[in-house]
Coordinates of N, CA and C and ligand atoms in Angstrom, one line a residue:
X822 N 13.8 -8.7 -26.8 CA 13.2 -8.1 -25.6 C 14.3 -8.0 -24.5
X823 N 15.2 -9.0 -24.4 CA 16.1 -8.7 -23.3 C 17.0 -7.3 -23.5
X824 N 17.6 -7.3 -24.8 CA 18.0 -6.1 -25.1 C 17.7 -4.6 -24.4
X825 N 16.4 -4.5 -25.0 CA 15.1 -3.5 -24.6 C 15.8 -3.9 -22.6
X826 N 14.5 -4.6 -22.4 CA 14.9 -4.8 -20.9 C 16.2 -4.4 -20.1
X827 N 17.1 -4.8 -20.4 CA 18.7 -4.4 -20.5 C 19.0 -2.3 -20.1
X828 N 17.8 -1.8 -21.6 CA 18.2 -0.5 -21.4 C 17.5 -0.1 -20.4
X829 N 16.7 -0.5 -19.5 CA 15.8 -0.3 -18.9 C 16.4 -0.3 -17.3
X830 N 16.5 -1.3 -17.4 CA 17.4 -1.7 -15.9 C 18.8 -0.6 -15.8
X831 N 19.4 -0.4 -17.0 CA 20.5 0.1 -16.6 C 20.0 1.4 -16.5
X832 N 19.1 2.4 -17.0 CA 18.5 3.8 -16.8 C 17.7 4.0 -15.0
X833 N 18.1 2.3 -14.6 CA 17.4 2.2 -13.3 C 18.4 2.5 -12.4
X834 N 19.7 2.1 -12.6 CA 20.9 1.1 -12.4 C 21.3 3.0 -11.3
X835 N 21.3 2.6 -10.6 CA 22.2 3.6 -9.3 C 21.3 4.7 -9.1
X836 N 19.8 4.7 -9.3 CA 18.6 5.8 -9.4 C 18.9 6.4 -7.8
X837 N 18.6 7.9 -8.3 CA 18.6 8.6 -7.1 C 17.2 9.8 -7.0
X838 N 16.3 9.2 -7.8 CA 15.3 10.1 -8.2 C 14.0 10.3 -6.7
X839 N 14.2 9.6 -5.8 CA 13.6 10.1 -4.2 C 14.4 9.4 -3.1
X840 N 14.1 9.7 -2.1 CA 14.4 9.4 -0.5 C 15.0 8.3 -0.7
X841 N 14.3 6.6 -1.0 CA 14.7 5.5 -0.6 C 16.1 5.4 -1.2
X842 N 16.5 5.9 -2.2 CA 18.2 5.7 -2.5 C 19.0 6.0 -1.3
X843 N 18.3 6.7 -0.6 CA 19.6 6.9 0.6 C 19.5 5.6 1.8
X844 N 18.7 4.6 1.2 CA 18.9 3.7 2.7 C 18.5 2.3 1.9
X845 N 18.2 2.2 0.7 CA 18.1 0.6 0.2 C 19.7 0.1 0.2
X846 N 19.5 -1.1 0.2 CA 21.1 -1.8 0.0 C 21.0 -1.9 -1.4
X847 N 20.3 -2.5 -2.0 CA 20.1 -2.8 -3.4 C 19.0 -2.3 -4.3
X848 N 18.9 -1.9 -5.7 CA 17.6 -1.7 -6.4 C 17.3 -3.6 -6.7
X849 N 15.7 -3.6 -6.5 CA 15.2 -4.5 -7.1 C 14.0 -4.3 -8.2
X850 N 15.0 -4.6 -9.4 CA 13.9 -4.4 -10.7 C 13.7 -5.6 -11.2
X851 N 13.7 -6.4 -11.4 CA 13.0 -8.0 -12.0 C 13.1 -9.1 -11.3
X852 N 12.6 -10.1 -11.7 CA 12.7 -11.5 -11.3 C 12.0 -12.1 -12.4
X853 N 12.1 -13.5 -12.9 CA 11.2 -14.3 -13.5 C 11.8 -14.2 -15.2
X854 N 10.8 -14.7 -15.7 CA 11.3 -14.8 -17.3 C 10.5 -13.9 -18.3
X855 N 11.2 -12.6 -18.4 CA 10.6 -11.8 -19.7 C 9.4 -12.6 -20.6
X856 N 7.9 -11.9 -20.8 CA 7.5 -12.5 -21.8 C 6.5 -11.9 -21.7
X857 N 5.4 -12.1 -22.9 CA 4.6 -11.1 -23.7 C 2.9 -12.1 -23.2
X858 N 2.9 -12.7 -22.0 CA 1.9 -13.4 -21.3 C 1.3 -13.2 -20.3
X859 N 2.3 -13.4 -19.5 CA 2.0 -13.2 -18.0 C 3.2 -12.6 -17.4
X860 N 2.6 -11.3 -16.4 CA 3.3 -10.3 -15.4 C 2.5 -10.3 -14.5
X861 N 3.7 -10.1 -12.9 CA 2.8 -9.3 -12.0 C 3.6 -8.4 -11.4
X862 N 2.9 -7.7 -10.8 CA 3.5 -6.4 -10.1 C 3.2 -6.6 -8.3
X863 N 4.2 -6.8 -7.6 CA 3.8 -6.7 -6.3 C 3.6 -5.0 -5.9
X864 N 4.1 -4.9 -4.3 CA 3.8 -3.6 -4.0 C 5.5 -3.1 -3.7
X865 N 6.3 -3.5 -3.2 CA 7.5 -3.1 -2.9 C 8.6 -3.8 -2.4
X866 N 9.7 -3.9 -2.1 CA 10.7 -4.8 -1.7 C 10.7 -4.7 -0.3
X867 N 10.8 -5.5 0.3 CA 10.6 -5.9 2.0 C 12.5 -6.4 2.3
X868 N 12.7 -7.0 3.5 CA 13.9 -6.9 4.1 C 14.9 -7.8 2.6
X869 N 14.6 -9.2 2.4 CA 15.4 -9.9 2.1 C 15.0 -9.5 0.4
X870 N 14.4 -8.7 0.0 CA 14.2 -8.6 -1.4 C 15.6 -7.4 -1.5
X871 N 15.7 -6.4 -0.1 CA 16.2 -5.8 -0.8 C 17.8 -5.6 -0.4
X872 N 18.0 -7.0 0.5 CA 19.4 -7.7 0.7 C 19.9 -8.3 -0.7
X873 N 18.9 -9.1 -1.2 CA 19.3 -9.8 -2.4 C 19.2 -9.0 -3.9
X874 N 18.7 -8.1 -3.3 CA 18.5 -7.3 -4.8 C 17.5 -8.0 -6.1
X875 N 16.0 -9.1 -5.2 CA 15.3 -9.7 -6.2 C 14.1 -9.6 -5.5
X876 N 12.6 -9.5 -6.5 CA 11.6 -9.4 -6.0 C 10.7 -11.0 -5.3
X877 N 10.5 -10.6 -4.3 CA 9.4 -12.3 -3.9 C 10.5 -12.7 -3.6
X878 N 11.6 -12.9 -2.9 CA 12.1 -13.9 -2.4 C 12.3 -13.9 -0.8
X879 N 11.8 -13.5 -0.1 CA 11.0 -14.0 1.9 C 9.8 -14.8 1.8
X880 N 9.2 -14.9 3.0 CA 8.2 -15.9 2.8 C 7.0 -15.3 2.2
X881 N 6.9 -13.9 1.7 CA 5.6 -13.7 0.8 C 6.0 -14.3 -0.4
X882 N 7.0 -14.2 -1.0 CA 7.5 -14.8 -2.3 C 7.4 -15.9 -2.3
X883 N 8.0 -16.9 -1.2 CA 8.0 -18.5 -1.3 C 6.4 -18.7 -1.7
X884 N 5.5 -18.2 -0.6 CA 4.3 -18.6 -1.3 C 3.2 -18.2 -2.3
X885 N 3.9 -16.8 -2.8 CA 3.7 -16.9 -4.3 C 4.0 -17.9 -5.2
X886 N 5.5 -18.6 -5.0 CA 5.8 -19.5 -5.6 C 5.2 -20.9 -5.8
X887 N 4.6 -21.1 -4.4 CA 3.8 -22.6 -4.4 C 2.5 -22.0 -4.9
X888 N 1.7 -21.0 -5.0 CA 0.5 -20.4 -5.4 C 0.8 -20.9 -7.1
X889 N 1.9 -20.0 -7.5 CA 2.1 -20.8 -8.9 C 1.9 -22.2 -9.2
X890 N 3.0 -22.5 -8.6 CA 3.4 -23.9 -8.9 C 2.2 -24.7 -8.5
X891 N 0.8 -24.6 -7.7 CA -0.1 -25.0 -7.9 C -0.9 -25.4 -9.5
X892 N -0.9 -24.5 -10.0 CA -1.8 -24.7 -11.1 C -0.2 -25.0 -12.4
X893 N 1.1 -25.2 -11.9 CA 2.2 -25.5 -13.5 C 2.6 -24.5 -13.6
X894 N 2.4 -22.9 -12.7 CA 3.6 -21.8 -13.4 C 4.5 -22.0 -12.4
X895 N 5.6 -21.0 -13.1 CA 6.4 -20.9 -12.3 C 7.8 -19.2 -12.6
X896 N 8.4 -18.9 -12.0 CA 8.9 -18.2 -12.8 C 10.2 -18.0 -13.4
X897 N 10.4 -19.5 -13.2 CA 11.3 -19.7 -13.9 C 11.0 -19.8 -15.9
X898 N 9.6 -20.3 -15.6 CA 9.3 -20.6 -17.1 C 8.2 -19.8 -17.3
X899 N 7.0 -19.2 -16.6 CA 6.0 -18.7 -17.0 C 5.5 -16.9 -16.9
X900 N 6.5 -16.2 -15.9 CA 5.8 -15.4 -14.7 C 7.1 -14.5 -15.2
X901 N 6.8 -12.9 -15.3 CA 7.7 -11.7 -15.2 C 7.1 -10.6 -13.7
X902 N 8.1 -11.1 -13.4 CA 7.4 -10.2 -11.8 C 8.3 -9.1 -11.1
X903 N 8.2 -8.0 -10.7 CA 8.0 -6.6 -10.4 C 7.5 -6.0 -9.3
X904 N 7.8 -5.1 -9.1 CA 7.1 -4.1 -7.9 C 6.4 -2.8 -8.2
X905 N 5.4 -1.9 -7.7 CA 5.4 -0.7 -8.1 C 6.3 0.1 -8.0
X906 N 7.6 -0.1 -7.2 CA 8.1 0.9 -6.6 C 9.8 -0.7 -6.4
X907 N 11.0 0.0 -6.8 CA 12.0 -0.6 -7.1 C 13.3 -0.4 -5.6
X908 N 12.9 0.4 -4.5 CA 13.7 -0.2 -3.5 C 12.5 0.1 -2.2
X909 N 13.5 -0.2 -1.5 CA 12.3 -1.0 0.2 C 12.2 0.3 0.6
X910 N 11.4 0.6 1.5 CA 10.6 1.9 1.8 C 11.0 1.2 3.4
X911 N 12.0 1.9 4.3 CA 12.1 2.1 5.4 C 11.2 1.3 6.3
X912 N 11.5 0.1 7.2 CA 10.7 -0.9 8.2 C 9.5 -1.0 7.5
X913 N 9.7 -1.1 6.5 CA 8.5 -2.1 5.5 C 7.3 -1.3 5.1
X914 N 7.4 0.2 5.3 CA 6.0 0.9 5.5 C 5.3 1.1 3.9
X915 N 4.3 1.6 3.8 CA 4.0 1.5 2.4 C 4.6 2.6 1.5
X916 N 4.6 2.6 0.3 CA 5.1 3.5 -0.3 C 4.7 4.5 -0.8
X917 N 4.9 6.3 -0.2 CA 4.5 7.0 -0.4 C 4.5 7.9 -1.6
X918 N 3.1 8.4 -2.2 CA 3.0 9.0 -3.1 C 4.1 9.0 -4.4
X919 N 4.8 9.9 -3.5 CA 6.2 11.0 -4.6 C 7.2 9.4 -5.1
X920 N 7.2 8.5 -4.0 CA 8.2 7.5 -4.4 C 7.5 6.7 -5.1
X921 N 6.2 6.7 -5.7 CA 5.5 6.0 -6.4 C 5.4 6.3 -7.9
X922 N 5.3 8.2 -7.5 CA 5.8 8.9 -8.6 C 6.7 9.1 -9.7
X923 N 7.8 8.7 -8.6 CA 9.2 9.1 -9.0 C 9.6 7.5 -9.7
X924 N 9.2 6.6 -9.0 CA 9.4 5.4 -9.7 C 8.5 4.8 -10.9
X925 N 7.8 5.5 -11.6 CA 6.6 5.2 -12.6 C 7.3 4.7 -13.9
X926 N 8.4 5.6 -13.9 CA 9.1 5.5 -15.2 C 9.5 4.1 -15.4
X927 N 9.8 3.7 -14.4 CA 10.7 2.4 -14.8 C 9.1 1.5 -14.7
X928 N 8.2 1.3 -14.0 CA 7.4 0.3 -14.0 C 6.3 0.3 -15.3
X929 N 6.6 1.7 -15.9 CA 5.7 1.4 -17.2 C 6.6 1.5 -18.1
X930 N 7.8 1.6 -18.5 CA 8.7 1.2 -19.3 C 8.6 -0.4 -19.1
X931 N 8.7 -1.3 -18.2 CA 8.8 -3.1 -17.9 C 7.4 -3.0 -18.5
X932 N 6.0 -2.6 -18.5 CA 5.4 -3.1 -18.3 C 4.5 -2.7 -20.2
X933 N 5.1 -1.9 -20.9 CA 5.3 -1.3 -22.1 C 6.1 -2.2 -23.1
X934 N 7.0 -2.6 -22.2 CA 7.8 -3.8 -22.9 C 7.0 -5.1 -23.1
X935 N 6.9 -5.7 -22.2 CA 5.8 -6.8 -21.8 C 4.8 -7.1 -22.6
X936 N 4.0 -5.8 -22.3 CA 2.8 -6.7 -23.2 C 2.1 -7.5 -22.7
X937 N 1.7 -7.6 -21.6 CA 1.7 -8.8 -21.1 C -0.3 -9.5 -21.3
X938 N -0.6 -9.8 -22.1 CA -1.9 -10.6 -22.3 C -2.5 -10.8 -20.9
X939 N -1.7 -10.9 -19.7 CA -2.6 -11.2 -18.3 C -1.6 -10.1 -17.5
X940 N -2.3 -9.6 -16.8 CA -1.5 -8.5 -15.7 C -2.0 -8.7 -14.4
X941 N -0.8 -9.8 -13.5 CA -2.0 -9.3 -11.9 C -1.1 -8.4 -11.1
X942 N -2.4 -7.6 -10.4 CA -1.7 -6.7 -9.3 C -1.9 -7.6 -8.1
X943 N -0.7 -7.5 -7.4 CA -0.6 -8.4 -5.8 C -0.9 -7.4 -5.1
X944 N -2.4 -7.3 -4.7 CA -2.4 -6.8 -3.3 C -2.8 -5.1 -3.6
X945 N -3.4 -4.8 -2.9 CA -4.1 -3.2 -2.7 C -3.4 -2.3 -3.3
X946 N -2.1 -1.9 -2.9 CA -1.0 -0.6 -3.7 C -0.7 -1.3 -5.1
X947 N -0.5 -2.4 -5.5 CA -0.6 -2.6 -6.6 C -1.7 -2.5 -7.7
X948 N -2.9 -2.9 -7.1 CA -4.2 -2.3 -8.3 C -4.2 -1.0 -8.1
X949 N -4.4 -0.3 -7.1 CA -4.3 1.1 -6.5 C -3.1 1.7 -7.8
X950 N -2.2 1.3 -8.0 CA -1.2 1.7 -8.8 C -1.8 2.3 -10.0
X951 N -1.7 0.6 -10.8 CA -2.8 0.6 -12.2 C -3.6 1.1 -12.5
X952 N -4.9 0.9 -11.4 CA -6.2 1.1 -11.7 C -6.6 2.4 -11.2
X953 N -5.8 2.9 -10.0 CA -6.5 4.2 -9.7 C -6.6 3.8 -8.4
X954 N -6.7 5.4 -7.7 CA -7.0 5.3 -6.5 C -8.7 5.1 -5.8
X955 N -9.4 5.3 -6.8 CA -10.8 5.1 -6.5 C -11.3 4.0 -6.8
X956 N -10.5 2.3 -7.0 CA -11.1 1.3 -7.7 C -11.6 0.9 -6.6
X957 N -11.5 1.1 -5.3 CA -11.9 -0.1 -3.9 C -11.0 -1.0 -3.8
X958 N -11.8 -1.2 -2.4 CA -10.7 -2.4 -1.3 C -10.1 -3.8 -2.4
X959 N -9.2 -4.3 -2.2 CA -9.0 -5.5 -2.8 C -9.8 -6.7 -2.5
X960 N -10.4 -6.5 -1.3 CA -11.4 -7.5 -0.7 C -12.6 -7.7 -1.8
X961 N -13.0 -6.3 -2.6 CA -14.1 -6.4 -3.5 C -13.4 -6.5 -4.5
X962 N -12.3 -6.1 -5.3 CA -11.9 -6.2 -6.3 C -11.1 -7.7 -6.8
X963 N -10.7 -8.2 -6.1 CA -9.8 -9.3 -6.2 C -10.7 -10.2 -7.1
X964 N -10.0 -10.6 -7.9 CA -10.8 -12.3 -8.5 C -11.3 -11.4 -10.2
X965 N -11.8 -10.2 -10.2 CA -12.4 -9.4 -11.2 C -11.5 -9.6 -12.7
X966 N -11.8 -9.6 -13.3 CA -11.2 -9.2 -15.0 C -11.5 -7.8 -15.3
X967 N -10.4 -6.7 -15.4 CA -10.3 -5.3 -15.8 C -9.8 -5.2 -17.2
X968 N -10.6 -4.3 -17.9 CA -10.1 -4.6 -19.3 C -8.6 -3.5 -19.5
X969 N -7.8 -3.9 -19.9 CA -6.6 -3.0 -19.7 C -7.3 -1.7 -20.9
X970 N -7.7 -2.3 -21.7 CA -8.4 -0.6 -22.8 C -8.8 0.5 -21.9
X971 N -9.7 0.3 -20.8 CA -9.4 1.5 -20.0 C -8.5 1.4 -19.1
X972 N -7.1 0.8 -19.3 CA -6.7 1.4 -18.5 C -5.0 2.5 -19.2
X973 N -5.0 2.2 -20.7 CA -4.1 2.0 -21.8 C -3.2 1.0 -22.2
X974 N -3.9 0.2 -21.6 CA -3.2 -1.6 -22.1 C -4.2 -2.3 -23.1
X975 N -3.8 -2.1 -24.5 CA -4.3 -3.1 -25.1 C -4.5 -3.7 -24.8
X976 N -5.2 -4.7 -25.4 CA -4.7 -6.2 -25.1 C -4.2 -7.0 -24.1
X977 N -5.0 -6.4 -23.0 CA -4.2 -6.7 -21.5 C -5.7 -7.3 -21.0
X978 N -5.6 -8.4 -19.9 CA -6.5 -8.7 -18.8 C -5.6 -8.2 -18.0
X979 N -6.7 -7.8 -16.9 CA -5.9 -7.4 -15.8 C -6.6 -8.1 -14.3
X980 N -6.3 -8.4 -13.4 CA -6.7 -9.4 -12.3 C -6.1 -8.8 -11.1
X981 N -6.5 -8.0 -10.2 CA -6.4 -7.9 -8.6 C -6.2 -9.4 -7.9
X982 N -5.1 -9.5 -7.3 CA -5.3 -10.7 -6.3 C -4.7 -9.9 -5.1
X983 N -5.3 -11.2 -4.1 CA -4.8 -10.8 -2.8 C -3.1 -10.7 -2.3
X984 N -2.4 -10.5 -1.9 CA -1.2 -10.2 -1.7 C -0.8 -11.4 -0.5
X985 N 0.5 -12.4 -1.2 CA 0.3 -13.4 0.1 C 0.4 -13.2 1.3
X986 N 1.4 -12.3 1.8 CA 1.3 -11.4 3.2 C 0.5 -11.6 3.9
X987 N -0.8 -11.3 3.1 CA -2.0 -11.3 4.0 C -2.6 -12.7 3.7
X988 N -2.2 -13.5 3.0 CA -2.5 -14.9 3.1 C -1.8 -15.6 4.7
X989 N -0.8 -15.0 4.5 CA 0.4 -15.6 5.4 C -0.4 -15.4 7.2
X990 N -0.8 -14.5 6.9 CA -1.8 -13.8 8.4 C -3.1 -14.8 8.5
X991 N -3.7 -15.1 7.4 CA -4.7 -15.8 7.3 C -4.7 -17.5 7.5
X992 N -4.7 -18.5 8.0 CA -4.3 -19.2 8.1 C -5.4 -20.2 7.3
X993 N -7.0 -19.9 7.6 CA -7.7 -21.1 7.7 C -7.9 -21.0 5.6
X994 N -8.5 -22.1 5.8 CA -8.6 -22.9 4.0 C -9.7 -22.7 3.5
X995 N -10.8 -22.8 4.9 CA -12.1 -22.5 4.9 C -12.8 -22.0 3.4
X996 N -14.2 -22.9 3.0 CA -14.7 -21.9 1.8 C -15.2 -20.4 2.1
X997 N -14.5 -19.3 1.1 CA -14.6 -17.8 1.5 C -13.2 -17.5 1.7
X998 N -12.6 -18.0 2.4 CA -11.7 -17.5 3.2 C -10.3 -16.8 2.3
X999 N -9.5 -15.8 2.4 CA -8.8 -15.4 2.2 C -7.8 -16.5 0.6
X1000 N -6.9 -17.5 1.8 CA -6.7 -18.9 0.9 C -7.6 -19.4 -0.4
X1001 N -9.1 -20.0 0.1 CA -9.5 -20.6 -0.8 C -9.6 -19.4 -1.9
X1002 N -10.4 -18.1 -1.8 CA -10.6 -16.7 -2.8 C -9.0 -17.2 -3.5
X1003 N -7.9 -17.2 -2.9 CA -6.7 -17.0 -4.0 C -7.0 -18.6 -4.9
X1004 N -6.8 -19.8 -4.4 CA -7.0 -20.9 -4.8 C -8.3 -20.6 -6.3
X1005 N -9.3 -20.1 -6.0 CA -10.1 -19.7 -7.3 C -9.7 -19.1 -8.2
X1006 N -9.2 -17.4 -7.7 CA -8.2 -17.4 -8.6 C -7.2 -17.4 -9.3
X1007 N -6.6 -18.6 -8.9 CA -5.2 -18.7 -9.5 C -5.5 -20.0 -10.8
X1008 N -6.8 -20.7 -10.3 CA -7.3 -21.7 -11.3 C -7.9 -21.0 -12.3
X1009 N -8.4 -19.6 -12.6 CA -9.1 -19.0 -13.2 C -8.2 -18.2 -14.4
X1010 N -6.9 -17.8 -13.5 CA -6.1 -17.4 -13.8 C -5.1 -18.6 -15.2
X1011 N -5.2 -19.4 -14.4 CA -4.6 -20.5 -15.7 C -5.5 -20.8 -16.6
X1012 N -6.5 -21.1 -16.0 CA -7.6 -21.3 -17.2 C -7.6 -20.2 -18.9
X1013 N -7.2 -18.6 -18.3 CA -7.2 -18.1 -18.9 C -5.9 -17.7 -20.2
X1014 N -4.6 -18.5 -19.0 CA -3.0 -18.4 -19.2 C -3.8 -18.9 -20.9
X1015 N -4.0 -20.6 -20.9 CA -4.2 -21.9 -21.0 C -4.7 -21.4 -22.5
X1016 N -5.4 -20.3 -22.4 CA -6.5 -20.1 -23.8 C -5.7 -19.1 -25.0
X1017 N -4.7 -18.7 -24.3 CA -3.8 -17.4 -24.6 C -3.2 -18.0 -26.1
X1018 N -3.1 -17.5 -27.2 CA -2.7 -18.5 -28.4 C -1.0 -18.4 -28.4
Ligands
URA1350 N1 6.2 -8.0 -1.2 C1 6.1 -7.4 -2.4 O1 5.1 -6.8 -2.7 N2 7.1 -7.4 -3.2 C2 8.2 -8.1 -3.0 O2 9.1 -8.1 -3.8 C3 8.3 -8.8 -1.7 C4 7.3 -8.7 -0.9

């Protein structure tokens, strides 16, 4: 797989295929450990993702990380993680259309490779990606099991979660709340890692 992966990144390696090549410092195409389990897809690289040229590493990423490391993942050993879209979109804004377009190639080549038996999207532009633009808010979708057969993933679960970001905004723990909704599913989420043969 790393091989594969390898041609992938380098067909990535100096992309000039929309706008944001003229103002990212770095492409950020992976993080985590290749495998045929578990992937997720955020929505885009933010300031220090795309200083360091890696996805999740500012404070949405740190607490992706303890979100894992809650229930035993991590990505060092369990988690292949991504963006829809492989450099930062100008003071953080979301990513439009054509650069979503233009970046497709590389996110369903990773995600073609993979295989991945569990797929979550972090956050609104990420299911929005996958699932379409008419699936609804993440507020209704999140927590859900989507069967990848409609979406052309075999053998895929697929899982909307909330994007930490907006955890990070959210403070309280409260039952309902923002927090606890990810806390359910990330125990739901292992529950399912756990059953994976
Ligand atoms: N938010 C994302 O969606 N992806 C990153 O890589 C960092 C922050």
């Amino acid at each position: 797989m790393q091989k594969e992966l390898e041609k992938i990144r380098k067909s990535c390696d100096g992309c000039q295929k929309c706008q944001l090549s003229n103002t990212r410092t770095n492409i950020v195409f992976d993080d985590g450990i290749p495998n045929h389990k578990l992937m997720l897809i955020g929505e885009a690289p933010g300031y220090w993702e795309d200083v360091k040229g890696k996805p999740f590493v500012g404070k949405a990423g740190q607490l992706l990380d303890k979100i894992f490391e809650c229930v035993g993942l991590s990505r060092q050993n369990n988690v292949y993680i991504c963006n829809t879209i492989k450099c930062r979109p100008p003071e953080n804004r979301n990513p439009l259309p054509e650069e979503q377009r233009a970046c497709r190639e590389y996110l369903d080549a990773q995600i073609n490779l993979m295989k991945p038996k569990i797929l979550l999207l972090c956050g609104g532009i990420a299911a929005k990606a996958i699932l379409g633009d008419n699936i609804g808010g993440i507020t209704r979708i999140r927590g859900k099991w989507f069967d990848g057969k409609d979406y052309g993933l075999e053998d895929t679960k697929i899982m909307p979660i909330f994007h930490p970001s907006y955890l990070l905004r959210n403070d309280s723990r409260e039952k309902g709340s923002p927090k606890w909704l990810m806390w359910q599913d990330i125990k739901e989420i292992k529950k399912v890692y756990d059953e994976l043969l």
